Coordinates of C-alpha atoms in Angstrom, one line a residue:
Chain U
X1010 CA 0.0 0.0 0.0
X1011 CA 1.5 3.3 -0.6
X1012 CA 1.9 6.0 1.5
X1013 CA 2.0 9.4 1.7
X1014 CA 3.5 11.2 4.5
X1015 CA 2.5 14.8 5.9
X1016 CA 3.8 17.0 8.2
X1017 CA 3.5 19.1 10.1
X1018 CA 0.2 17.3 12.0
X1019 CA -0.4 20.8 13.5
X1020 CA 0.0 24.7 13.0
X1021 CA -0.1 27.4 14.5
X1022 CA 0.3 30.8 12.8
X1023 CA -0.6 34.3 13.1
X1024 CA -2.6 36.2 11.2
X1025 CA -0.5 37.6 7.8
X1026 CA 2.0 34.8 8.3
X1027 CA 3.3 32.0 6.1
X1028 CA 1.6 28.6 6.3
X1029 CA 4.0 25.6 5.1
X1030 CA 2.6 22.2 4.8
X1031 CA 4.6 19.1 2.9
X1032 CA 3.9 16.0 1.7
X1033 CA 6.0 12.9 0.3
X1034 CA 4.4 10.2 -1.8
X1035 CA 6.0 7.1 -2.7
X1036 CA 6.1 5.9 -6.6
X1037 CA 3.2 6.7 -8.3
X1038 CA 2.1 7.3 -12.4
X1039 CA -0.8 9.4 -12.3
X1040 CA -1.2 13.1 -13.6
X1041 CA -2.2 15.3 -10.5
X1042 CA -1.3 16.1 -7.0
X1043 CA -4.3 17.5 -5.3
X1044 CA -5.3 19.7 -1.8
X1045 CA -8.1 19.5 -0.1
X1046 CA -9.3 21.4 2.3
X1047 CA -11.8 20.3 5.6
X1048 CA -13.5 22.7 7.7
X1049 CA -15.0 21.3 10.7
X1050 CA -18.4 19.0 10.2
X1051 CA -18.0 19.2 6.6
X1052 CA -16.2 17.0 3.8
X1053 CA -13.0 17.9 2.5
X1054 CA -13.3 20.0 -0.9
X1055 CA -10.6 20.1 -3.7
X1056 CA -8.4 23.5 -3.0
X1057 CA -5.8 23.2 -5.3
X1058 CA -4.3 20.5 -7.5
X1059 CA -0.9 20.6 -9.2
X1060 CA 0.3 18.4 -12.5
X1061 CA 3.7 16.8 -12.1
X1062 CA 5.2 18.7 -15.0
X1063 CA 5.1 21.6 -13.3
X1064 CA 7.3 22.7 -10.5
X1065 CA 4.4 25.2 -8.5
X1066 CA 0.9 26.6 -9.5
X1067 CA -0.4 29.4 -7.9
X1068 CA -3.9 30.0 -7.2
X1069 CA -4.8 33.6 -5.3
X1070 CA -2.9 32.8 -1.6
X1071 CA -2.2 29.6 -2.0
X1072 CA 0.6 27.9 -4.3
X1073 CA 1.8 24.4 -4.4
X1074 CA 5.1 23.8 -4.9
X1075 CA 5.9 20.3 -6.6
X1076 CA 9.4 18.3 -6.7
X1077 CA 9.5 15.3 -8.8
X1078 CA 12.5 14.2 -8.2
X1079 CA 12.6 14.3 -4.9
X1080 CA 8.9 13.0 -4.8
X1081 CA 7.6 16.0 -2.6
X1082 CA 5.3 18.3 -2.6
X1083 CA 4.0 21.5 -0.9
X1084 CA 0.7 24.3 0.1
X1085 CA 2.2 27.7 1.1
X1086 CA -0.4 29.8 2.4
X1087 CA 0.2 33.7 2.0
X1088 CA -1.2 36.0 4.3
X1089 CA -2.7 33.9 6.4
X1090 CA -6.3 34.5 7.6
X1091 CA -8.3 33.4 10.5
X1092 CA -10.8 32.0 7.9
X1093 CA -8.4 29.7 6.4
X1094 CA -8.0 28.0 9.8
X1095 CA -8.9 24.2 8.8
X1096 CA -7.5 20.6 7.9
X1097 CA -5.6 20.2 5.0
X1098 CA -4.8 17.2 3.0
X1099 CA -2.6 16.6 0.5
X1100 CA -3.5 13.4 -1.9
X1101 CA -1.1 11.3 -4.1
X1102 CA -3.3 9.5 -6.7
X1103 CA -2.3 5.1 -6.8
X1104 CA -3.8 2.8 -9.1
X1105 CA -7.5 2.6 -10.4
X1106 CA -8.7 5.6 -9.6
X1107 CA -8.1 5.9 -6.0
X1108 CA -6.6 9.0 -4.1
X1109 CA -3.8 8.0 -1.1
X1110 CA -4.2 11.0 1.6
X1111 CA -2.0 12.0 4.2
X1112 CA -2.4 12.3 7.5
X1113 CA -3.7 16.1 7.4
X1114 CA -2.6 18.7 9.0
X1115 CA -4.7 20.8 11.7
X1116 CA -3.9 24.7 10.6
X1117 CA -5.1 27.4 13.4
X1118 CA -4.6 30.9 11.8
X1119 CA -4.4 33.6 15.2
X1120 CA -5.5 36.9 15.0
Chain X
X56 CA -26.3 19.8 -9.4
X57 CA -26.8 19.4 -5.2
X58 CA -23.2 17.7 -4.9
X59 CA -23.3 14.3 -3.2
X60 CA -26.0 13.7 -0.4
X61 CA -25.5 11.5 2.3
X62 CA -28.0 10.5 4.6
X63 CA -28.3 10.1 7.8
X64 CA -26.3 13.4 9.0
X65 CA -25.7 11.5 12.2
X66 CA -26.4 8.4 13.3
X67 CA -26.4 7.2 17.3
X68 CA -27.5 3.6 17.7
X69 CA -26.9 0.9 20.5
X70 CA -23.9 -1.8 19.9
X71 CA -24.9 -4.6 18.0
X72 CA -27.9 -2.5 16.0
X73 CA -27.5 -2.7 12.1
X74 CA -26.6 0.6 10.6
X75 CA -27.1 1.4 6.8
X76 CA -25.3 5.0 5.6
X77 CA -26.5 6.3 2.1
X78 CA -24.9 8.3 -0.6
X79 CA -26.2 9.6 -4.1
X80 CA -23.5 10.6 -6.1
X81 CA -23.3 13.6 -8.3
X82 CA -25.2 12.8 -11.6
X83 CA -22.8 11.6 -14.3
X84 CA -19.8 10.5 -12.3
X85 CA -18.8 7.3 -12.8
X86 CA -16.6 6.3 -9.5
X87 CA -18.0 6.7 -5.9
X88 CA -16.0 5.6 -2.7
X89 CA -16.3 5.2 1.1
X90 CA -14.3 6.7 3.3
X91 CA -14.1 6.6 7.3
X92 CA -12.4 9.4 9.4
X93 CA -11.2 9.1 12.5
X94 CA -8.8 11.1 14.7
X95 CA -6.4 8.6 15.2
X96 CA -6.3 7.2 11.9
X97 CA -7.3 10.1 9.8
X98 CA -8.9 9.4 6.3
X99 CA -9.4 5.8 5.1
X100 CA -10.5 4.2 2.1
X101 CA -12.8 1.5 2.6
X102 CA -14.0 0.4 -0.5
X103 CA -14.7 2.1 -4.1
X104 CA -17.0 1.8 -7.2
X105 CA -16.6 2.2 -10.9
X106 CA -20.0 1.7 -12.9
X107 CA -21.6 0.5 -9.6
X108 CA -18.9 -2.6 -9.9
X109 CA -17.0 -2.8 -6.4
X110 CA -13.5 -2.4 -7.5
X111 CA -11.8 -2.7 -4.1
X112 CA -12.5 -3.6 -0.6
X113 CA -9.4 -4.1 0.7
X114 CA -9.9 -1.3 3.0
X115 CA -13.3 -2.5 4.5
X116 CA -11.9 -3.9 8.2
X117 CA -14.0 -6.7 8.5
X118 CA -17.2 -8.6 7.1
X119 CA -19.2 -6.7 9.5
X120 CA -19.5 -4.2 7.1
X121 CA -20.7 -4.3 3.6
X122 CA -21.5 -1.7 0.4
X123 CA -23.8 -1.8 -2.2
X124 CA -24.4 -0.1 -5.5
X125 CA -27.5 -1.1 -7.2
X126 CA -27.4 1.4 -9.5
X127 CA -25.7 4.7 -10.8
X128 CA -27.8 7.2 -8.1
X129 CA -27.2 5.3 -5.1
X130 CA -25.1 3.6 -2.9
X131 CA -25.6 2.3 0.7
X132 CA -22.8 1.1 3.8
X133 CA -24.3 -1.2 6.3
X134 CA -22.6 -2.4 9.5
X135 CA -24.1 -5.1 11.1
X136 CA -23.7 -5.5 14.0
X137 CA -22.1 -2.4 14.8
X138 CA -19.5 -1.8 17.4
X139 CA -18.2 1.0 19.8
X140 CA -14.8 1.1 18.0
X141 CA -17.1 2.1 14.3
X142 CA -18.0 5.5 16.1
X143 CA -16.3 7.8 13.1
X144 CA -17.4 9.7 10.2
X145 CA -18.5 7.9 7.1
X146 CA -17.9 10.3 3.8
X147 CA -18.8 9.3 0.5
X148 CA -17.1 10.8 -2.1
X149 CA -17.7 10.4 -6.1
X150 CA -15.6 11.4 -9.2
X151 CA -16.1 11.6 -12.9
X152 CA -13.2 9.5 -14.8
X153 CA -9.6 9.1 -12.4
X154 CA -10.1 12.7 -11.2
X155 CA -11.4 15.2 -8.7
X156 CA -13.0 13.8 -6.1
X157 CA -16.1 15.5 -4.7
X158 CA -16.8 14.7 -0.8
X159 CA -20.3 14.5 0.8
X160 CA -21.1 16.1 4.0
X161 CA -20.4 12.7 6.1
X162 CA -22.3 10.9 8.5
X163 CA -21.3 11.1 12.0
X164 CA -22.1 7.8 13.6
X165 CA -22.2 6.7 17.8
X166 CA -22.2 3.7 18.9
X167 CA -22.8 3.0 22.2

């Protein structure tokens, strides 16, 4: 079974500060990398999704940041905002269709 | 189109009970999967769909628990009988092709 591997499990950041989350995935053959993005008592919901040819994609605040060779990948948050304060999960996708998720990681944005 | 709909929003039944979780997937997609969240062992895959065919169940812990697709609108988990330690939240998720998935808004389940 593969694995992907997320850290940190937990931030804390203030308000207007950098969020860094990484993930590293294990072999895999498919053509996107996605974030998602769980606030609480609701499902997680697609934030951001990179392709492995490119090395980061940008989208408003958030960029991902994408290594191939090292088999690594990455969400910055800029300027971060209370509102952005939620679990985040990065996704590696395996055979058949199925998405392998990390662990997440629990971000808490103070004002 | 309403997203996926799952159904019961939560769930709290008494150890042993049968418990059946539903899930209509968005119109037109052709995968749909079960996940189960849990704090200590975050998001799991239990078992997934293509064309209502169950494609893998590796991930469903034990025969206690079983899934259905009878056709393309509908889906169902049951867990019989149901146990303390399958207090979690059950998400369905569905996706069109080897894409995007789109997440429901879970069923919380208790089981006491």
């Amino acid at each position: 079974q593969q694995q992907v591997k997320q850290s940190p499990q937990s931030l804390i950041v203030q308000k207007g500060g950098i969020s860094i989350i990484n993930c590293a995935y294990e072999n895999t053959a498919f053509d996107y990398f996605p974030w998602y993005q769980q606030f609480p008592g609701k499902g997680p919901a697609l934030l951001i999704a990179i392709r492995p040819d490119v090395s980061e994609k940008k989208e408003g605040r958030f960029t991902i940041s994408f290594n191939k060779s090292a088999k690594q990948f990455s969400l910055h948050i800029m300027d971060s905002q209370p509102g952005d304060s939620a679990t985040y999960f990065c996704a590696a996708p395996s055979q058949g269709g199925k998405l392998i998720f990390g662990q997440g990681t629990e971000l808490s944005v103070k004002p | 189109d309403a997203g996926v709909i799952q159904s019961p929003r939560h769930e709290v039944t008494e150890m042993g009970q049968e418990v059946t979780l539903r899930c209509k997937p968005i119109s037109g997609h052709d995968y749909l999967f079960w996940y189960r969240q849990t704090m200590m062992r975050g998001l799991e895959l239990l078992i997934y769909f293509n064309n209502n065919v169950p494609i893998d169940d590796s991930g469903m812990p034990e025969d206690r628990f079983s899934a259905k697709m009878p056709n393309a609108s509908f889906s169902t988990l049951k867990i019989q009988p149901s146990e303390p330690r399958d207090s979690a939240v059950y998400f369905c998720a569905s996706s069109s092709g080897q894409r995007i998935q789109y997440f429901g808004a879970g069923t919380r389940l208790s089981v006491l």
